[in-house]
Tab-separated table of C-alpha atoms and ligand atoms in Angstrom:
chain	number	residue	atom	x	y	z
A	19	UNK	CA	145.582	172.717	16.395
A	20	UNK	CA	146.145	169.385	14.647
A	21	UNK	CA	148.744	166.936	15.910
A	22	UNK	CA	149.868	163.779	14.158
A	23	UNK	CA	151.519	161.039	16.177
A	24	UNK	CA	153.406	158.868	13.714
A	25	UNK	CA	155.109	155.532	13.878
A	26	UNK	CA	153.399	154.248	17.021
A	27	UNK	CA	152.529	150.702	18.038
A	28	UNK	CA	148.813	151.376	18.489
A	29	UNK	CA	146.953	149.151	20.943
A	30	UNK	CA	143.229	149.097	21.610
A	31	UNK	CA	140.953	146.599	23.361
A	32	UNK	CA	140.588	144.706	20.101
A	33	UNK	CA	143.564	145.538	17.911
A	34	UNK	CA	147.292	146.181	17.616
A	35	UNK	CA	149.122	147.628	14.642
A	36	UNK	CA	151.940	150.004	13.678
A	37	UNK	CA	150.311	153.279	12.676
A	38	UNK	CA	149.473	156.925	13.219
A	39	UNK	CA	146.905	158.899	15.181
A	40	UNK	CA	145.677	162.376	14.306
A	41	UNK	CA	143.965	164.605	16.842
A	42	UNK	CA	142.603	168.115	16.676
A	43	UNK	CA	142.452	170.193	19.859
A	44	UNK	CA	140.865	167.851	22.416
A	45	UNK	CA	139.444	165.130	20.151
A	46	UNK	CA	140.801	162.224	18.132
A	47	UNK	CA	140.197	162.709	14.394
A	48	UNK	CA	141.472	159.460	12.934
A	49	UNK	CA	143.603	156.416	13.553
A	50	UNK	CA	145.166	154.423	10.740
A	51	UNK	CA	148.193	152.843	9.217
A	52	UNK	CA	149.258	155.704	6.977
A	53	UNK	CA	148.150	159.205	7.872
A	54	UNK	CA	151.385	160.825	6.699
A	55	UNK	CA	149.558	163.016	4.179
A	56	UNK	CA	147.210	164.500	6.786
A	57	UNK	CA	147.231	168.275	7.242
A	58	UNK	CA	148.642	169.102	10.657
A	59	UNK	CA	150.381	171.752	12.746
A	60	UNK	CA	152.801	169.426	14.467
A	61	UNK	CA	154.139	165.910	14.145
A	62	UNK	CA	155.348	163.704	16.947
A	63	UNK	CA	157.494	160.718	16.057
A	64	UNK	CA	156.523	157.983	18.515
A	65	UNK	CA	159.571	156.048	17.409
A	66	UNK	CA	157.871	152.712	17.988
A	67	UNK	CA	156.530	153.533	21.428
A	68	UNK	CA	153.203	151.925	22.333
A	69	UNK	CA	150.196	154.226	22.036
A	70	UNK	CA	147.310	153.276	24.330
A	71	UNK	CA	144.179	155.123	25.418
A	72	UNK	CA	144.646	156.843	28.781
A	73	UNK	CA	143.793	154.534	31.658
A	74	UNK	CA	140.760	154.944	33.909
A	75	UNK	CA	141.045	154.039	37.560
A	76	UNK	CA	137.483	153.810	38.802
A	77	UNK	CA	138.432	153.029	42.394
A	78	UNK	CA	140.411	155.552	44.389
A	79	UNK	CA	140.085	157.548	47.596
A	80	UNK	CA	141.823	160.924	47.486
A	81	UNK	CA	141.957	163.046	50.632
A	82	UNK	CA	139.344	160.807	52.220
A	83	UNK	CA	138.516	161.117	55.923
A	84	UNK	CA	138.682	157.528	57.181
A	85	UNK	CA	139.268	155.718	60.470
A	86	UNK	CA	140.283	158.840	62.351
A	87	UNK	CA	142.662	160.115	59.692
A	88	UNK	CA	142.632	161.473	56.127
A	89	UNK	CA	144.169	159.569	53.213
A	90	UNK	CA	147.470	161.137	52.259
A	91	UNK	CA	147.174	161.651	48.515
A	92	UNK	CA	144.886	164.442	47.381
A	93	UNK	CA	143.695	165.272	43.864
A	94	UNK	CA	147.111	166.807	43.113
A	95	UNK	CA	149.523	164.144	44.375
A	96	UNK	CA	147.041	161.387	43.517
A	97	UNK	CA	146.536	162.931	40.073
A	98	UNK	CA	150.306	162.983	39.560
A	99	UNK	CA	150.450	159.298	40.493
A	100	UNK	CA	147.709	158.613	37.964
A	101	UNK	CA	149.336	160.500	35.101
A	102	UNK	CA	152.833	159.121	35.721
A	103	UNK	CA	151.263	155.671	35.670
A	104	UNK	CA	149.392	156.173	32.383
A	105	UNK	CA	145.976	156.892	33.918
A	106	UNK	CA	144.155	160.004	32.719
A	107	UNK	CA	140.784	159.726	34.504
A	108	UNK	CA	140.033	158.731	38.083
A	109	UNK	CA	136.684	158.046	39.705
A	110	UNK	CA	136.799	158.871	43.400
A	111	UNK	CA	134.245	157.968	46.084
A	112	UNK	CA	132.234	160.863	47.487
A	113	UNK	CA	131.439	159.790	51.059
A	114	UNK	CA	128.767	161.614	53.079
A	115	UNK	CA	129.358	161.789	56.809
A	116	UNK	CA	126.962	159.717	58.948
A	117	UNK	CA	123.724	161.674	59.260
A	118	UNK	CA	124.842	164.094	56.545
A	119	UNK	CA	123.337	164.741	53.120
A	120	UNK	CA	124.582	163.924	49.632
A	121	UNK	CA	124.538	167.663	48.837
A	122	UNK	CA	126.880	168.418	51.740
A	123	UNK	CA	129.222	165.638	50.665
A	124	UNK	CA	129.267	166.900	47.088
A	125	UNK	CA	130.157	170.398	48.243
A	126	UNK	CA	133.071	169.016	50.260
A	127	UNK	CA	134.273	166.803	47.395
A	128	UNK	CA	134.054	169.636	44.852
A	129	UNK	CA	136.155	171.839	47.126
A	130	UNK	CA	138.807	169.100	47.316
A	131	UNK	CA	138.858	168.202	43.645
A	132	UNK	CA	138.229	171.311	41.538
A	133	UNK	CA	141.266	173.407	42.472
A	134	UNK	CA	143.595	170.434	42.799
A	135	UNK	CA	142.771	167.957	40.046
A	136	UNK	CA	145.666	167.140	37.717
A	137	UNK	CA	143.712	164.644	35.606
A	138	UNK	CA	140.048	164.245	34.674
A	139	UNK	CA	137.798	162.873	37.381
A	140	UNK	CA	134.324	161.871	38.408
A	141	UNK	CA	132.708	160.517	41.579
A	142	UNK	CA	130.773	157.512	42.731
A	143	UNK	CA	128.396	158.296	45.601
A	144	UNK	CA	128.651	156.184	48.754
A	145	UNK	CA	125.389	155.426	50.522
A	146	UNK	CA	126.225	155.124	54.220
A	147	UNK	CA	122.727	155.994	55.538
A	148	UNK	CA	119.397	155.134	54.008
A	149	UNK	CA	116.396	157.321	54.776
A	150	UNK	CA	113.734	159.339	52.966
A	151	UNK	CA	116.050	162.328	52.594
A	152	UNK	CA	118.781	160.303	50.883
A	153	UNK	CA	116.188	158.548	48.708
A	154	UNK	CA	115.056	161.952	47.389
A	155	UNK	CA	118.625	163.147	46.990
A	156	UNK	CA	119.400	160.369	44.494
A	157	UNK	CA	117.874	162.694	41.918
A	158	UNK	CA	120.467	165.318	42.768
A	159	UNK	CA	123.241	162.753	42.289
A	160	UNK	CA	121.896	161.830	38.841
A	161	UNK	CA	121.554	165.529	37.909
A	162	UNK	CA	125.220	165.939	38.820
A	163	UNK	CA	126.101	163.019	36.528
A	164	UNK	CA	126.761	160.579	39.334
A	165	UNK	CA	125.192	157.310	38.278
A	166	UNK	CA	127.077	154.763	40.403
A	167	UNK	CA	126.574	154.134	44.110
A	168	UNK	CA	128.771	152.238	46.531
A	169	UNK	CA	127.445	150.303	49.472
A	170	UNK	CA	129.435	148.558	52.200
A	171	UNK	CA	128.447	145.252	53.775
A	172	UNK	CA	131.276	145.823	56.269
A	173	UNK	CA	132.712	148.643	58.459
A	174	UNK	CA	129.844	148.095	60.902
A	175	UNK	CA	128.840	151.232	62.807
A	176	UNK	CA	130.524	153.420	60.211
A	177	UNK	CA	129.786	152.756	56.532
A	178	UNK	CA	127.837	149.468	56.575
A	179	UNK	CA	124.142	149.400	55.659
A	180	UNK	CA	121.690	146.487	55.956
A	181	UNK	CA	120.449	144.106	53.238
A	182	UNK	CA	117.033	145.734	53.528
A	183	UNK	CA	118.577	149.119	52.808
A	184	UNK	CA	120.757	147.799	49.979
A	185	UNK	CA	117.734	146.187	48.307
A	186	UNK	CA	115.635	149.343	48.592
A	187	UNK	CA	118.503	151.420	47.181
A	188	UNK	CA	118.847	148.971	44.280
A	189	UNK	CA	115.165	149.403	43.408
A	190	UNK	CA	115.578	153.190	43.409
A	191	UNK	CA	118.724	153.086	41.250
A	192	UNK	CA	117.021	150.696	38.859
A	193	UNK	CA	114.280	153.269	38.205
A	194	UNK	CA	116.870	155.888	37.302
A	195	UNK	CA	119.413	153.724	35.437
A	196	UNK	CA	122.743	153.344	37.195
A	197	UNK	CA	125.086	150.870	38.820
A	198	UNK	CA	125.241	149.698	42.436
A	199	UNK	CA	128.767	148.772	43.498
A	200	UNK	CA	129.601	146.896	46.663
A	201	UNK	CA	132.396	146.399	49.142
A	202	UNK	CA	131.382	142.830	49.897
A	203	UNK	CA	132.572	141.178	53.097
A	204	UNK	CA	130.275	139.941	55.887
A	205	UNK	CA	130.632	142.800	58.388
A	206	UNK	CA	128.959	140.952	61.264
A	207	UNK	CA	131.339	138.020	60.990
A	208	UNK	CA	134.275	140.404	60.693
A	209	UNK	CA	133.356	142.310	63.849
A	210	UNK	CA	132.796	139.210	65.966
A	211	UNK	CA	136.090	137.649	64.894
A	212	UNK	CA	137.969	140.917	65.470
A	213	UNK	CA	136.446	141.334	68.946
A	214	UNK	CA	137.350	137.739	69.854
A	215	UNK	CA	140.955	138.142	68.690
A	216	UNK	CA	141.173	141.394	70.650
A	217	UNK	CA	139.797	139.726	73.801
A	218	UNK	CA	142.605	137.161	73.518
A	219	UNK	CA	145.190	139.931	73.142
A	220	UNK	CA	145.769	139.073	69.471
A	221	UNK	CA	146.238	142.600	68.213
A	222	UNK	CA	149.056	142.547	65.644
A	223	UNK	CA	148.520	143.022	61.853
A	224	UNK	CA	148.715	139.211	61.507
A	225	UNK	CA	145.077	139.052	62.680
A	226	UNK	CA	143.742	141.612	60.200
A	227	UNK	CA	143.158	139.092	57.348
A	228	UNK	CA	141.943	136.389	59.726
A	229	UNK	CA	138.905	138.533	60.632
A	230	UNK	CA	137.727	138.589	57.031
A	231	UNK	CA	138.269	135.055	55.710
A	232	UNK	CA	137.592	134.361	52.018
A	233	UNK	CA	134.320	132.641	52.885
A	234	UNK	CA	133.055	135.903	54.479
A	235	UNK	CA	133.858	137.702	51.218
A	236	UNK	CA	132.291	134.967	49.077
A	237	UNK	CA	129.118	135.019	51.163
A	238	UNK	CA	128.659	138.792	50.925
A	239	UNK	CA	129.542	138.783	47.218
A	240	UNK	CA	126.901	136.149	46.488
A	241	UNK	CA	124.364	137.977	48.675
A	242	UNK	CA	124.829	141.326	46.905
A	243	UNK	CA	124.598	139.672	43.494
A	244	UNK	CA	121.390	137.863	44.538
A	245	UNK	CA	119.918	141.141	45.790
A	246	UNK	CA	120.817	142.655	42.417
A	247	UNK	CA	119.071	139.795	40.647
A	248	UNK	CA	115.943	140.227	42.786
A	249	UNK	CA	115.910	143.981	42.136
A	250	UNK	CA	116.732	143.525	38.427
A	251	UNK	CA	119.571	145.947	39.104
A	252	UNK	CA	123.139	145.452	37.794
A	253	UNK	CA	125.660	144.998	40.583
A	254	UNK	CA	129.428	145.457	40.491
A	255	UNK	CA	131.693	144.029	43.174
A	256	UNK	CA	134.694	146.238	43.928
A	257	UNK	CA	138.130	144.973	45.007
A	258	UNK	CA	137.498	141.218	44.740
A	259	UNK	CA	140.316	139.311	46.401
A	260	UNK	CA	139.665	135.576	46.518
A	261	UNK	CA	138.512	132.455	44.752
A	262	UNK	CA	135.320	132.299	46.839
A	263	UNK	CA	134.230	135.702	45.488
A	264	UNK	CA	135.202	134.773	41.920
A	265	UNK	CA	133.092	131.595	42.151
A	266	UNK	CA	130.051	133.668	43.164
A	267	UNK	CA	130.543	136.132	40.328
A	268	UNK	CA	131.053	133.329	37.801
A	269	UNK	CA	127.848	131.663	39.021
A	270	UNK	CA	125.850	134.884	38.721
A	271	UNK	CA	127.192	135.558	35.235
A	272	UNK	CA	126.481	132.016	34.123
A	273	UNK	CA	122.863	132.512	35.202
A	274	UNK	CA	122.720	135.626	33.057
A	275	UNK	CA	122.453	138.110	35.913
A	276	UNK	CA	123.913	141.511	35.117
A	277	UNK	CA	126.908	141.178	37.438
A	278	UNK	CA	130.373	142.660	37.187
A	279	UNK	CA	133.623	142.565	39.110
A	280	UNK	CA	136.813	144.488	39.731
A	281	UNK	CA	140.190	143.320	40.960
A	282	UNK	CA	142.859	145.668	42.285
A	283	UNK	CA	146.509	145.331	41.309
A	284	UNK	CA	147.677	144.552	44.853
A	285	UNK	CA	145.401	141.514	45.086
A	286	UNK	CA	146.952	140.177	41.882
A	287	UNK	CA	150.458	140.777	43.182
A	288	UNK	CA	150.934	140.650	46.957
A	289	UNK	CA	150.666	137.857	49.531
A	290	UNK	CA	149.058	137.816	52.972
A	291	UNK	CA	152.450	136.723	54.415
A	292	UNK	CA	153.327	140.426	54.309
A	293	UNK	CA	151.145	140.965	57.391
A	294	UNK	CA	153.759	139.014	59.366
A	295	UNK	CA	156.679	141.339	58.608
A	296	UNK	CA	158.557	142.349	61.773
A	297	UNK	CA	158.509	145.790	63.420
A	298	UNK	CA	154.848	146.444	62.595
A	299	UNK	CA	155.772	146.668	58.867
A	300	UNK	CA	152.762	144.446	58.123
A	301	UNK	CA	150.572	147.494	58.816
A	302	UNK	CA	151.635	148.963	55.459
A	303	UNK	CA	149.571	146.282	53.735
A	304	UNK	CA	146.453	146.584	55.892
A	305	UNK	CA	143.494	147.150	53.630
A	306	UNK	CA	140.063	145.577	53.320
A	307	UNK	CA	139.400	143.046	52.002
A	308	UNK	CA	142.952	141.926	52.806
A	309	UNK	CA	145.734	140.427	50.729
A	310	UNK	CA	145.240	136.679	50.186
A	311	UNK	CA	147.208	133.598	49.135
A	312	UNK	CA	148.740	132.283	45.892
A	313	UNK	CA	145.711	130.211	44.840
A	314	UNK	CA	143.478	133.295	45.177
A	315	UNK	CA	145.835	135.291	42.976
A	316	UNK	CA	145.702	132.524	40.389
A	317	UNK	CA	141.878	132.601	40.508
A	318	UNK	CA	141.919	136.390	40.067
A	319	UNK	CA	144.355	136.312	37.124
A	320	UNK	CA	142.248	133.571	35.532
A	321	UNK	CA	139.030	135.536	36.021
A	322	UNK	CA	140.660	138.631	34.566
A	323	UNK	CA	141.830	136.672	31.524
A	324	UNK	CA	138.543	134.907	30.806
A	325	UNK	CA	136.145	137.803	31.415
A	326	UNK	CA	134.573	136.853	34.753
A	327	UNK	CA	136.202	140.052	36.063
A	328	UNK	CA	135.920	143.129	33.833
A	329	UNK	CA	138.006	145.854	35.470
A	330	UNK	CA	141.369	146.429	37.169
A	331	UNK	CA	141.313	149.193	39.774
A	332	UNK	CA	143.576	150.197	42.628
A	333	UNK	CA	141.588	151.286	45.694
A	334	UNK	CA	144.401	153.850	46.014
A	335	UNK	CA	143.985	155.118	49.574
A	336	UNK	CA	147.340	155.945	51.126
A	337	UNK	CA	148.345	156.448	54.738
A	338	UNK	CA	151.842	157.225	56.024
A	339	UNK	CA	153.516	154.472	58.001
A	340	UNK	CA	154.696	157.077	60.494
A	341	UNK	CA	151.870	159.151	61.963
A	342	UNK	CA	148.934	157.311	60.381
A	343	UNK	CA	149.343	153.510	60.162
A	344	UNK	CA	151.017	153.588	63.577
A	345	UNK	CA	147.722	154.719	65.131
A	346	UNK	CA	147.135	150.952	65.257
A	347	UNK	CA	150.492	150.007	66.788
A	348	UNK	CA	148.765	148.305	69.730
A	349	UNK	CA	145.558	147.232	67.965
A	350	UNK	CA	145.273	146.247	64.297
A	351	UNK	CA	141.622	147.432	64.308
A	352	UNK	CA	142.885	151.024	64.514
A	353	UNK	CA	145.265	150.821	61.524
A	354	UNK	CA	143.786	153.024	58.766
A	355	UNK	CA	142.869	150.653	55.922
A	356	UNK	CA	144.365	151.419	52.531
A	357	UNK	CA	147.433	151.422	50.304
A	358	UNK	CA	148.787	152.777	47.004
A	359	UNK	CA	148.423	151.707	43.378
A	360	UNK	CA	147.449	154.581	41.083
A	361	UNK	CA	150.937	154.988	39.647
A	362	UNK	CA	151.729	151.288	39.684
A	363	UNK	CA	148.545	149.679	38.307
A	364	UNK	CA	149.265	149.702	34.565
A	365	UNK	CA	153.051	149.062	34.691
A	366	UNK	CA	152.513	146.203	37.137
A	367	UNK	CA	149.698	144.594	35.120
A	368	UNK	CA	151.741	145.009	31.932
A	369	UNK	CA	154.881	143.480	33.456
A	370	UNK	CA	153.327	140.667	35.496
A	371	UNK	CA	150.188	140.105	33.433
A	372	UNK	CA	151.056	140.766	29.792
A	373	UNK	CA	154.788	140.033	29.788
A	374	UNK	CA	154.225	136.865	31.829
A	375	UNK	CA	151.537	135.821	29.354
A	376	UNK	CA	148.635	135.779	31.806
A	377	UNK	CA	146.638	138.266	29.736
A	378	UNK	CA	147.095	139.878	26.326
A	379	UNK	CA	147.997	143.519	25.832
A	380	UNK	CA	144.515	144.031	24.324
A	381	UNK	CA	143.015	142.635	27.517
A	382	UNK	CA	145.110	145.086	29.548
A	383	UNK	CA	143.656	147.956	27.507
A	384	UNK	CA	140.181	146.491	27.871
A	385	UNK	CA	140.343	146.067	31.660
A	386	UNK	CA	142.350	149.183	32.543
A	387	UNK	CA	140.892	151.646	29.993
A	388	UNK	CA	137.893	150.576	27.933
A	389	UNK	CA	135.752	148.486	30.288
A	390	UNK	CA	135.988	150.958	33.181
A	391	UNK	CA	134.645	153.605	30.789
A	392	UNK	CA	131.908	151.254	29.551
A	393	UNK	CA	130.855	150.242	33.061
A	394	UNK	CA	130.567	153.800	34.324
A	395	UNK	CA	129.123	155.741	31.396
A	396	UNK	CA	132.311	157.370	30.139
A	397	UNK	CA	132.638	155.429	26.870
A	398	UNK	CA	133.470	156.369	24.140
A	399	UNK	CA	134.531	159.792	25.432
A	400	UNK	CA	137.157	158.052	27.544
A	401	UNK	CA	138.948	154.708	27.334
A	402	UNK	CA	139.148	154.365	23.558
A	403	UNK	CA	140.953	155.600	20.458
A	404	UNK	CA	137.840	156.129	18.336
A	405	UNK	CA	137.374	159.242	16.185
A	406	UNK	CA	135.486	161.694	18.420
A	407	UNK	CA	136.908	160.301	21.665
A	408	UNK	CA	138.850	162.625	23.945
A	409	UNK	CA	142.511	162.677	22.970
A	410	UNK	CA	143.561	161.007	26.234
A	411	UNK	CA	146.666	159.254	25.022
A	412	UNK	CA	149.679	157.578	26.561
A	413	UNK	CA	152.935	156.776	24.793
A	414	UNK	CA	154.499	153.870	26.658
A	415	UNK	CA	158.206	153.116	26.491
A	416	UNK	CA	158.610	149.343	26.586
A	417	UNK	CA	162.404	149.566	26.464
A	418	UNK	CA	162.715	151.470	29.708
A	419	UNK	CA	161.740	149.877	32.978
A	420	UNK	CA	162.250	151.077	36.540
A	421	UNK	CA	162.213	149.877	40.107
A	422	UNK	CA	159.280	151.106	42.158
A	423	UNK	CA	160.215	152.984	45.314
A	424	UNK	CA	158.712	155.415	47.802
A	425	UNK	CA	161.897	157.485	47.234
A	426	UNK	CA	160.883	158.246	43.663
A	427	UNK	CA	157.095	157.792	43.450
A	428	UNK	CA	154.684	160.695	42.918
A	429	UNK	CA	152.623	159.831	45.961
A	430	UNK	CA	152.877	162.025	49.049
A	431	UNK	CA	152.913	158.850	51.150
A	432	UNK	CA	156.056	157.621	52.914
A	433	UNK	CA	155.428	154.028	51.844
A	434	UNK	CA	154.981	152.071	48.637
A	435	UNK	CA	153.641	148.519	48.893
A	436	UNK	CA	155.494	147.605	45.676
A	437	UNK	CA	158.852	148.837	47.036
A	438	UNK	CA	161.664	147.136	45.072
A	439	UNK	CA	159.366	145.676	42.404
A	440	UNK	CA	160.800	145.940	38.897
A	441	UNK	CA	158.463	147.001	36.084
A	442	UNK	CA	159.384	146.785	32.417
A	443	UNK	CA	157.426	149.733	30.981
A	444	UNK	CA	157.241	153.474	31.603
A	445	UNK	CA	154.518	155.968	30.708
A	446	UNK	CA	156.651	158.425	28.728
A	447	UNK	CA	154.263	161.020	27.278
A	448	UNK	CA	150.687	161.637	28.388
A	449	UNK	CA	147.985	163.761	26.763
A	450	UNK	CA	144.652	164.649	28.357
A	451	UNK	CA	142.056	166.143	26.007
A	452	UNK	CA	144.864	166.797	23.537
A	453	UNK	CA	147.039	168.723	25.986
A	454	UNK	CA	150.447	167.283	26.731
A	455	UNK	CA	150.400	166.969	30.527
A	456	UNK	CA	153.512	164.876	31.148
A	457	UNK	CA	156.728	164.031	29.358
A	458	UNK	CA	159.819	162.153	30.485
A	459	UNK	CA	159.032	162.566	34.163
A	460	UNK	CA	157.969	166.250	33.999
A	461	UNK	CA	154.446	167.559	34.594
A	462	UNK	CA	153.366	170.234	32.132
A	463	UNK	CA	150.067	171.360	33.688
A	464	UNK	CA	149.080	172.838	37.029
A	465	UNK	CA	146.594	171.614	39.630
A	466	UNK	CA	143.070	172.495	38.495
A	467	UNK	CA	143.675	171.297	34.925
A	468	UNK	CA	141.609	168.146	35.483
A	469	UNK	CA	137.931	168.415	34.523
A	470	UNK	CA	134.912	166.877	36.201
A	471	UNK	CA	133.206	164.269	34.012
A	472	UNK	CA	129.419	164.147	34.166
A	473	UNK	CA	128.084	160.678	33.415
A	474	UNK	CA	124.743	159.871	31.782
A	475	UNK	CA	122.204	157.518	33.374
A	476	UNK	CA	121.870	154.040	31.883
A	477	UNK	CA	122.820	150.451	32.463
A	478	UNK	CA	126.509	149.527	31.986
A	479	UNK	CA	127.417	148.893	28.337
A	480	UNK	CA	127.689	145.253	27.393
A	481	UNK	CA	131.247	144.050	26.947
A	482	UNK	CA	132.270	141.615	24.228
A	483	UNK	CA	133.531	138.264	25.476
A	484	UNK	CA	133.679	136.505	22.133
A	485	UNK	CA	137.481	136.439	22.001
A	486	UNK	CA	137.889	135.128	25.552
A	487	UNK	CA	137.715	131.554	26.791
A	488	UNK	CA	135.075	129.891	28.938
A	489	UNK	CA	134.119	131.815	32.040
A	490	UNK	CA	135.099	129.060	34.432
A	491	UNK	CA	137.098	129.386	37.621
A	492	UNK	CA	140.299	127.609	36.700
A	493	UNK	CA	141.602	126.634	40.137
B	505	URP	O1	141.068	149.263	52.807
B	505	URP	C1	140.433	149.923	52.011
B	505	URP	N1	139.881	149.302	51.008
B	505	URP	N2	140.328	151.260	52.180
B	505	URP	C2	139.561	152.149	51.428
B	505	URP	C3	138.093	152.068	51.698
B	505	URP	C4	137.446	150.917	50.985
B	505	URP	O2	136.933	150.024	51.639
B	505	URP	O3	137.415	150.852	49.766
B	506	ZN	ZN1	135.908	149.079	49.913
B	507	ZN	ZN1	137.905	151.600	48.186
C-alpha cells in the first residue's frame, strides 16, 4: 500500500521545506518538493502541518520496580504518552535485581513489554552487580541487540557500582562495541549529606536537592568521562542537570574524548523552588539528579544549542502523589524518585526552545529524533526521513496548542509536573512503520502493536556539528 502525504512542512535535522512524502507499507520511499505524480493508493493532505520523523525517547522507566514501589506507567499507558507526544520509539532500562542475572531481567522485561507495547521499543541494560557471571552474560545482551549499558554512581546499596567495576565493564563493552551510559552523581557524598540532614530532623522534600549539590554531579560526570577515556570507551551521561556537569562534558569533548550527554525536559524547564511547595507537594518533583536553578537551565539550553549535549530525553518514571510519593511523607529519602515527560517532551521543547529562539526546529529534530537514533544504533531505521527508513512520521499542528494537565494526559499517574503549562503545538497524526496509530486524540492500534528493536553493536555514529557554534559553556 502506497501513501502520499502532500503539502507538508517537512522538517529534518538539516532541512525544512514545503513538500511531499511517499511511503509504501512500513518504509519511506521518497521525500521531495513535488511528488504529486507518484503512483499511490491513498493521499493525505497535510494542509501545511509540520511533518517530522517520529521522536525517540531513549530514557524512560516503564513499570519499573524502584524504591519499594513500581513506576505507574507501563508499556501501554507510557506508550500512549509517547505517541500522543510525537514519540514513536522508547528505550527503556532493563534492571536486574541485586544478585540476579541479565537473562532473568530480560525475561521479566519481555513479559512487561511484548503484550503491552503501543510504540516501538528497545532496552538498555543496567549493570547493578559486577561479577564473572554478568561479565559472561554481556554476550547474551549483545545477541539480544542490547548494546548500551547504564551504570549508577549513586543509589548506594541498591544500584551503585564502584569505579573499579565501572572501568572493568567499560573494557568489556569496548571489546564488543557499545555505549556505557551513566547516572553521574557522587553517591557517597549524597548518602552522607542525607544521613546528616536526617539526624538533624531535616526530612522534608526541601532537603532532597541539597544532598546532591551540582558539584557532586560535576565530580561524578568528570570521573565517568575520565574512566571512559582511560578505557577508550565512549561514555554518555544521562539526565545532566547543571552547569558543573556541562563544564565537564565540554572539557572532555574539547580534548577529543568520545563523550556524549543527555538533558531531560524537566531540567530545562522546572526550578528547584518547587521542592518548597506546601503540603508535601514538593514530593511530586523529587527525582535524581534534582531540579536546579535558573543559571543551570541556561547552561543546559546553551549546551543543547551548541552541541555539547546531543540528546533530549525524559527519564519518564511516574509515581502517584497519593499512595506512592507519600511513602516519604515523613522522610524525603523514602519518596520514590521520578516524574513524567514522555508526552510533554517534544511540545515543551518546541514551545520553550524553538518558539523562544533558544534552538532551531532542525536542532529539535536532531536532539529528539535523529541523534538518539544515532547514539543507540537505530539510525537510519528510526529518527530520519530517508528513503528506506521506517515510516515513523508525525504530523504536528502548530496552530493548535493546549494546556498540560493530569486531568487530560495519557499517563496513568495522578500528577503532571507541567500542570498548567501552555504548549503551542499538538501531535495530530502519528504513523509507526506506516500504520496510522493515532489521529486527533484517538488511538488506532491495540497494546502489543509496538515491536522490539534489536540494535547492532558498534560505536555511536558521529554527529555533525558544523552548523552549530563553538562548544563553550556560555554562562
Ligand atoms: O529519579 C529518577 N531519575 N528516577 C529514575 C531512575 C533513574 O535514576 O534514572
Ligand atoms: Zn538515573
Ligand atoms: Zn532514569
